[in-house]
PDB file of C-alpha atoms and ligand atoms in Angstrom:
ATOM      1  CA  UNK Y 537      15.890 -33.598 -15.511  1.00 69.00           C
ATOM      2  CA  UNK Y 538      16.670 -31.380 -12.582  1.00 94.00           C
ATOM      3  CA  UNK Y 539      14.982 -28.006 -12.246  1.00 98.00           C
ATOM      4  CA  UNK Y 540      17.138 -24.968 -12.804  1.00 97.00           C
ATOM      5  CA  UNK Y 541      17.217 -21.631 -11.026  1.00 98.00           C
ATOM      6  CA  UNK Y 542      16.044 -19.168 -13.682  1.00 97.00           C
ATOM      7  CA  UNK Y 543      17.731 -15.763 -13.483  1.00 97.00           C
ATOM      8  CA  UNK Y 544      15.764 -12.739 -12.259  1.00 98.00           C
ATOM      9  CA  UNK Y 545      13.970 -11.249 -15.288  1.00 98.00           C
ATOM     10  CA  UNK Y 546      15.438  -7.774 -14.559  1.00 98.00           C
ATOM     11  CA  UNK Y 547      18.267  -5.960 -12.817  1.00 98.00           C
ATOM     12  CA  UNK Y 548      17.900  -6.582  -9.048  1.00 98.00           C
ATOM     13  CA  UNK Y 549      18.390  -2.834  -8.424  1.00 98.00           C
ATOM     14  CA  UNK Y 550      15.580  -1.821 -10.783  1.00 98.00           C
ATOM     15  CA  UNK Y 551      12.846  -1.923  -8.118  1.00 98.00           C
ATOM     16  CA  UNK Y 552      14.641   0.550  -5.851  1.00 98.00           C
ATOM     17  CA  UNK Y 553      13.793   2.499  -3.757  1.00 98.00           C
ATOM     18  CA  UNK Y 554      10.737   0.303  -3.058  1.00 98.00           C
ATOM     19  CA  UNK Y 555      12.594  -3.027  -2.921  1.00 98.00           C
ATOM     20  CA  UNK Y 556      16.377  -2.974  -2.611  1.00 98.00           C
ATOM     21  CA  UNK Y 557      18.902  -4.900  -4.683  1.00 98.00           C
ATOM     22  CA  UNK Y 558      20.056  -6.461  -1.391  1.00 98.00           C
ATOM     23  CA  UNK Y 559      16.592  -7.915  -0.819  1.00 98.00           C
ATOM     24  CA  UNK Y 560      16.205  -9.062  -4.427  1.00 98.00           C
ATOM     25  CA  UNK Y 561      19.627 -10.739  -4.482  1.00 98.00           C
ATOM     26  CA  UNK Y 562      19.089 -12.527  -1.164  1.00 98.00           C
ATOM     27  CA  UNK Y 563      15.563 -13.477  -2.151  1.00 98.00           C
ATOM     28  CA  UNK Y 564      16.551 -14.945  -5.513  1.00 98.00           C
ATOM     29  CA  UNK Y 565      20.113 -16.193  -4.974  1.00 98.00           C
ATOM     30  CA  UNK Y 566      19.576 -17.632  -1.479  1.00 98.00           C
ATOM     31  CA  UNK Y 567      15.891 -18.279  -0.721  1.00 98.00           C
ATOM     32  CA  UNK Y 568      14.656 -19.399  -4.156  1.00 98.00           C
ATOM     33  CA  UNK Y 569      17.937 -21.183  -4.913  1.00 98.00           C
ATOM     34  CA  UNK Y 570      17.478 -23.259  -1.746  1.00 98.00           C
ATOM     35  CA  UNK Y 571      13.902 -24.242  -2.689  1.00 98.00           C
ATOM     36  CA  UNK Y 572      15.064 -25.350  -6.159  1.00 98.00           C
ATOM     37  CA  UNK Y 573      18.002 -27.314  -4.810  1.00 98.00           C
ATOM     38  CA  UNK Y 574      15.869 -28.975  -2.082  1.00 98.00           C
ATOM     39  CA  UNK Y 575      13.195 -29.903  -4.617  1.00 98.00           C
ATOM     40  CA  UNK Y 576      15.782 -31.502  -6.888  1.00 98.00           C
ATOM     41  CA  UNK Y 577      17.165 -33.545  -3.980  1.00 98.00           C
ATOM     42  CA  UNK Y 578      13.688 -34.698  -2.944  1.00 98.00           C
ATOM     43  CA  UNK Y 579      12.566 -35.854  -6.408  1.00 98.00           C
ATOM     44  CA  UNK Y 580      15.886 -37.259  -7.632  1.00 98.00           C
ATOM     45  CA  UNK Y 581      15.452 -40.925  -8.580  1.00 97.00           C
ATOM     46  CA  UNK Y 582      11.662 -40.874  -7.957  1.00 97.00           C
ATOM     47  CA  UNK Y 583       8.821 -40.938 -10.552  1.00 96.00           C
ATOM     48  CA  UNK Y 584       8.329 -37.203  -9.879  1.00 97.00           C
ATOM     49  CA  UNK Y 585      11.700 -36.400 -11.480  1.00 97.00           C
ATOM     50  CA  UNK Y 586      10.169 -36.629 -14.981  1.00 96.00           C
ATOM     51  CA  UNK Y 587       7.103 -34.473 -14.169  1.00 98.00           C
ATOM     52  CA  UNK Y 588       6.448 -30.800 -14.751  1.00 98.00           C
ATOM     53  CA  UNK Y 589       6.450 -28.444 -11.762  1.00 98.00           C
ATOM     54  CA  UNK Y 590       2.641 -28.162 -11.944  1.00 98.00           C
ATOM     55  CA  UNK Y 591       2.227 -31.960 -12.030  1.00 98.00           C
ATOM     56  CA  UNK Y 592       4.527 -32.297  -9.026  1.00 98.00           C
ATOM     57  CA  UNK Y 593       2.513 -29.712  -7.080  1.00 98.00           C
ATOM     58  CA  UNK Y 594      -0.806 -31.388  -7.887  1.00 98.00           C
ATOM     59  CA  UNK Y 595       0.570 -34.843  -7.031  1.00 98.00           C
ATOM     60  CA  UNK Y 596       2.046 -33.717  -3.712  1.00 98.00           C
ATOM     61  CA  UNK Y 597      -0.902 -31.493  -2.625  1.00 98.00           C
ATOM     62  CA  UNK Y 598      -2.644 -33.036   0.365  1.00 94.00           C
ATOM     63  CA  UNK Y 599      -0.221 -35.988   0.563  1.00 97.00           C
ATOM     64  CA  UNK Y 600       1.195 -36.078   4.097  1.00 96.00           C
ATOM     65  CA  UNK Y 601       4.256 -37.992   2.893  1.00 96.00           C
ATOM     66  CA  UNK Y 602       5.069 -35.367   0.272  1.00 98.00           C
ATOM     67  CA  UNK Y 603       4.904 -32.193   2.370  1.00 98.00           C
ATOM     68  CA  UNK Y 604       8.551 -31.364   1.668  1.00 98.00           C
ATOM     69  CA  UNK Y 605       8.074 -31.814  -2.073  1.00 98.00           C
ATOM     70  CA  UNK Y 606       4.909 -29.682  -2.008  1.00 98.00           C
ATOM     71  CA  UNK Y 607       6.570 -26.896  -0.010  1.00 98.00           C
ATOM     72  CA  UNK Y 608       9.664 -26.630  -2.200  1.00 98.00           C
ATOM     73  CA  UNK Y 609       7.803 -27.075  -5.512  1.00 98.00           C
ATOM     74  CA  UNK Y 610       5.126 -24.591  -4.420  1.00 98.00           C
ATOM     75  CA  UNK Y 611       7.727 -22.029  -3.412  1.00 98.00           C
ATOM     76  CA  UNK Y 612       9.519 -22.465  -6.738  1.00 98.00           C
ATOM     77  CA  UNK Y 613       6.258 -21.890  -8.636  1.00 98.00           C
ATOM     78  CA  UNK Y 614       5.257 -18.927  -6.429  1.00 98.00           C
ATOM     79  CA  UNK Y 615       8.591 -17.130  -6.838  1.00 98.00           C
ATOM     80  CA  UNK Y 616       8.772 -17.736 -10.588  1.00 98.00           C
ATOM     81  CA  UNK Y 617       5.471 -15.847 -10.779  1.00 98.00           C
ATOM     82  CA  UNK Y 618       6.373 -13.241  -8.162  1.00 98.00           C
ATOM     83  CA  UNK Y 619       9.327 -11.698 -10.053  1.00 98.00           C
ATOM     84  CA  UNK Y 620       7.081 -11.003 -13.049  1.00 98.00           C
ATOM     85  CA  UNK Y 621       4.373  -9.500 -10.838  1.00 98.00           C
ATOM     86  CA  UNK Y 622       6.739  -6.593 -10.099  1.00 98.00           C
ATOM     87  CA  UNK Y 623       8.094  -4.039 -12.552  1.00 98.00           C
ATOM     88  CA  UNK Y 624      10.027  -0.799 -12.410  1.00 98.00           C
ATOM     89  CA  UNK Y 625       7.376   0.461 -14.865  1.00 97.00           C
ATOM     90  CA  UNK Y 626       4.572  -0.889 -12.655  1.00 98.00           C
ATOM     91  CA  UNK Y 627       2.009   0.810 -10.478  1.00 97.00           C
ATOM     92  CA  UNK Y 628      -0.639   3.162 -11.797  1.00 95.00           C
ATOM     93  CA  UNK Y 629      -3.960   1.709 -12.868  1.00 96.00           C
ATOM     94  CA  UNK Y 630      -5.039  -1.333 -14.890  1.00 98.00           C
ATOM     95  CA  UNK Y 631      -6.782  -0.834 -18.225  1.00 97.00           C
ATOM     96  CA  UNK Y 632      -8.982  -2.669 -20.715  1.00 97.00           C
ATOM     97  CA  UNK Y 633     -10.633  -5.952 -19.819  1.00 97.00           C
ATOM     98  CA  UNK Y 634      -8.678  -6.299 -16.574  1.00 98.00           C
ATOM     99  CA  UNK Y 635      -9.937  -2.926 -15.325  1.00 98.00           C
ATOM    100  CA  UNK Y 636     -13.503  -3.856 -16.285  1.00 98.00           C
ATOM    101  CA  UNK Y 637     -13.322  -7.206 -14.507  1.00 98.00           C
ATOM    102  CA  UNK Y 638     -11.829  -5.649 -11.360  1.00 98.00           C
ATOM    103  CA  UNK Y 639     -14.568  -3.015 -11.311  1.00 98.00           C
ATOM    104  CA  UNK Y 640     -17.253  -5.662 -11.891  1.00 98.00           C
ATOM    105  CA  UNK Y 641     -16.036  -8.032  -9.152  1.00 98.00           C
ATOM    106  CA  UNK Y 642     -14.652  -5.608  -6.510  1.00 98.00           C
ATOM    107  CA  UNK Y 643     -16.511  -2.354  -7.233  1.00 98.00           C
ATOM    108  CA  UNK Y 644     -13.373  -0.356  -8.079  1.00 98.00           C
ATOM    109  CA  UNK Y 645      -9.601  -0.645  -8.332  1.00 98.00           C
ATOM    110  CA  UNK Y 646      -9.296   1.061  -4.933  1.00 97.00           C
ATOM    111  CA  UNK Y 647     -11.688  -1.469  -3.410  1.00 98.00           C
ATOM    112  CA  UNK Y 648      -9.563  -4.276  -4.881  1.00 98.00           C
ATOM    113  CA  UNK Y 649      -6.445  -2.727  -3.347  1.00 98.00           C
ATOM    114  CA  UNK Y 650      -8.129  -2.466   0.064  1.00 98.00           C
ATOM    115  CA  UNK Y 651      -9.196  -6.137  -0.051  1.00 98.00           C
ATOM    116  CA  UNK Y 652      -5.739  -7.158  -1.205  1.00 98.00           C
ATOM    117  CA  UNK Y 653      -4.058  -5.179   1.582  1.00 98.00           C
ATOM    118  CA  UNK Y 654      -6.363  -6.743   4.162  1.00 98.00           C
ATOM    119  CA  UNK Y 655      -5.454 -10.240   2.883  1.00 98.00           C
ATOM    120  CA  UNK Y 656      -1.717  -9.480   2.812  1.00 98.00           C
ATOM    121  CA  UNK Y 657      -1.768  -8.040   6.332  1.00 98.00           C
ATOM    122  CA  UNK Y 658      -4.194 -10.672   7.624  1.00 97.00           C
ATOM    123  CA  UNK Y 659      -1.947 -13.572   6.613  1.00 97.00           C
ATOM    124  CA  UNK Y 660      -0.599 -14.624  10.018  1.00 96.00           C
ATOM    125  CA  UNK Y 661       3.065 -15.553   9.618  1.00 97.00           C
ATOM    126  CA  UNK Y 662       4.564 -16.597   6.292  1.00 98.00           C
ATOM    127  CA  UNK Y 663       2.576 -16.831   3.104  1.00 98.00           C
ATOM    128  CA  UNK Y 664       1.205 -15.120   0.030  1.00 98.00           C
ATOM    129  CA  UNK Y 665      -1.617 -12.803  -1.028  1.00 98.00           C
ATOM    130  CA  UNK Y 666      -3.241 -13.443  -4.420  1.00 98.00           C
ATOM    131  CA  UNK Y 667      -5.559 -12.152  -7.090  1.00 98.00           C
ATOM    132  CA  UNK Y 668      -7.121 -15.249  -8.643  1.00 98.00           C
ATOM    133  CA  UNK Y 669      -9.862 -16.365 -10.995  1.00 98.00           C
ATOM    134  CA  UNK Y 670     -12.187 -18.698  -9.122  1.00 98.00           C
ATOM    135  CA  UNK Y 671     -15.157 -20.121 -11.036  1.00 97.00           C
ATOM    136  CA  UNK Y 672     -15.074 -17.243 -13.498  1.00 97.00           C
ATOM    137  CA  UNK Y 673     -14.880 -14.520 -10.852  1.00 98.00           C
ATOM    138  CA  UNK Y 674     -11.903 -12.443  -9.700  1.00 98.00           C
ATOM    139  CA  UNK Y 675     -11.143 -12.974  -6.022  1.00 98.00           C
ATOM    140  CA  UNK Y 676      -8.537 -11.967  -3.450  1.00 98.00           C
ATOM    141  CA  UNK Y 677      -7.154 -14.835  -1.367  1.00 98.00           C
ATOM    142  CA  UNK Y 678      -4.267 -15.577   0.962  1.00 98.00           C
ATOM    143  CA  UNK Y 679      -2.306 -18.790   1.510  1.00 98.00           C
ATOM    144  CA  UNK Y 680       0.094 -20.023   4.193  1.00 98.00           C
ATOM    145  CA  UNK Y 681       3.723 -20.904   3.575  1.00 98.00           C
ATOM    146  CA  UNK Y 682       4.049 -22.492   0.097  1.00 98.00           C
ATOM    147  CA  UNK Y 683       0.347 -23.069  -0.589  1.00 98.00           C
ATOM    148  CA  UNK Y 684      -0.966 -21.724  -3.897  1.00 98.00           C
ATOM    149  CA  UNK Y 685      -4.158 -21.307  -5.976  1.00 98.00           C
ATOM    150  CA  UNK Y 686      -3.209 -24.170  -8.326  1.00 98.00           C
ATOM    151  CA  UNK Y 687      -3.777 -26.596  -5.433  1.00 98.00           C
ATOM    152  CA  UNK Y 688      -7.302 -25.183  -4.960  1.00 98.00           C
ATOM    153  CA  UNK Y 689      -8.566 -25.211  -8.547  1.00 97.00           C
ATOM    154  CA  UNK Y 690      -8.010 -21.470  -8.971  1.00 98.00           C
ATOM    155  CA  UNK Y 691      -5.953 -19.573 -11.545  1.00 98.00           C
ATOM    156  CA  UNK Y 692      -3.408 -17.087 -10.190  1.00 98.00           C
ATOM    157  CA  UNK Y 693      -3.250 -13.637 -11.809  1.00 98.00           C
ATOM    158  CA  UNK Y 694      -1.022 -11.823  -9.291  1.00 98.00           C
ATOM    159  CA  UNK Y 695       0.818 -12.744  -6.121  1.00 98.00           C
ATOM    160  CA  UNK Y 696       2.679 -10.978  -3.354  1.00 98.00           C
ATOM    161  CA  UNK Y 697       5.214 -12.669  -1.117  1.00 98.00           C
ATOM    162  CA  UNK Y 698       4.522 -11.725   2.510  1.00 98.00           C
ATOM    163  CA  UNK Y 699       7.204 -13.940   4.050  1.00 98.00           C
ATOM    164  CA  UNK Y 700       9.409 -11.700   6.192  1.00 98.00           C
ATOM    165  CA  UNK Y 701      12.390 -12.420   3.901  1.00 98.00           C
ATOM    166  CA  UNK Y 702      10.554 -10.483   1.165  1.00 98.00           C
ATOM    167  CA  UNK Y 703      10.503  -7.173   3.071  1.00 98.00           C
ATOM    168  CA  UNK Y 704      12.364  -7.272   6.388  1.00 98.00           C
ATOM    169  CA  UNK Y 705      15.657  -5.805   5.120  1.00 98.00           C
ATOM    170  CA  UNK Y 706      13.831  -2.803   3.606  1.00 98.00           C
ATOM    171  CA  UNK Y 707      10.770  -2.359   5.843  1.00 98.00           C
ATOM    172  CA  UNK Y 708      11.569  -4.292   9.069  1.00 97.00           C
ATOM    173  CA  UNK Y 709       8.193  -5.060  10.679  1.00 97.00           C
ATOM    174  CA  UNK Y 710       6.234  -2.630   8.479  1.00 98.00           C
ATOM    175  CA  UNK Y 711       4.532  -5.136   6.197  1.00 98.00           C
ATOM    176  CA  UNK Y 712       1.774  -2.595   5.443  1.00 98.00           C
ATOM    177  CA  UNK Y 713       4.267  -0.140   3.918  1.00 98.00           C
ATOM    178  CA  UNK Y 714       5.737  -2.883   1.736  1.00 98.00           C
ATOM    179  CA  UNK Y 715       2.298  -3.961   0.491  1.00 98.00           C
ATOM    180  CA  UNK Y 716       1.307  -0.343  -0.182  1.00 98.00           C
ATOM    181  CA  UNK Y 717       4.517   0.335  -2.126  1.00 98.00           C
ATOM    182  CA  UNK Y 718       3.968  -2.716  -4.320  1.00 98.00           C
ATOM    183  CA  UNK Y 719       0.319  -1.847  -5.027  1.00 98.00           C
ATOM    184  CA  UNK Y 720       1.078   1.814  -5.763  1.00 98.00           C
ATOM    185  CA  UNK Y 721       4.490   1.603  -7.472  1.00 98.00           C
ATOM    186  CA  UNK Y 722       5.459  -1.890  -8.610  1.00 98.00           C
ATOM    187  CA  UNK Y 723       2.425  -4.001  -9.532  1.00 98.00           C
ATOM    188  CA  UNK Y 724       2.926  -5.168 -13.123  1.00 98.00           C
ATOM    189  CA  UNK Y 725      -0.614  -4.692 -14.465  1.00 98.00           C
ATOM    190  CA  UNK Y 726       0.532  -5.729 -17.942  1.00 98.00           C
ATOM    191  CA  UNK Y 727       1.551  -9.164 -16.633  1.00 98.00           C
ATOM    192  CA  UNK Y 728      -1.692  -9.465 -14.631  1.00 98.00           C
ATOM    193  CA  UNK Y 729      -3.681  -8.656 -17.797  1.00 98.00           C
ATOM    194  CA  UNK Y 730      -1.769 -11.324 -19.777  1.00 98.00           C
ATOM    195  CA  UNK Y 731      -2.557 -13.879 -17.076  1.00 98.00           C
ATOM    196  CA  UNK Y 732      -6.246 -12.954 -17.227  1.00 98.00           C
ATOM    197  CA  UNK Y 733      -6.224 -13.426 -21.013  1.00 97.00           C
ATOM    198  CA  UNK Y 734      -4.687 -16.905 -20.610  1.00 95.00           C
ATOM    199  CA  UNK Y 735      -7.191 -17.791 -17.874  1.00 93.00           C
ATOM    200  CA  UNK Y 736     -10.181 -16.907 -20.060  1.00 69.00           C
TER     201      UNK Y 736
HETATM  202 MN1  LIG C2172      10.045 -15.478  -0.903  1.00 63.28          MN
END
């Protein structure tokens, strides 16, 4: 069973003016579509073809002969999560258990945002910034290229794509402005809270 390119969960123009429809369409229809199609080519006719995306990632992680599989499967997983991490109704502040856990583990929501920004800006080259659960504690991390928390025994709650394709059309080299706009205007706290509930 080949993997399919799931449609964007919302209108590509709905995140404007913070992320343009042009960026969203390119990002989904070209970048993600290529990862899905490459993954299907790489696993076709192999034992991996019958596995779930998570099983494929865990099988390929750390296997030098499966770097291509890991990269394309990881990018498919990361983007499937990424779309839901953003919302036109996002931004503002978290509430309930999520807010309590962020305050307990980072000191405050603002302190979380500062740590997250530092990770997103500190990721040299392509990659991702994350809010994860690691051994029962909330943590900010960053990964290179397609790497993801699943491959490190962590549970992802939120991710941000900091590959240049995610922001260059709208922000050129200003990655900091892109990260700030997502944290202030687009972060889908409701989705992050649901992920925390599932992780518990
Ligand atoms: Mn991307």
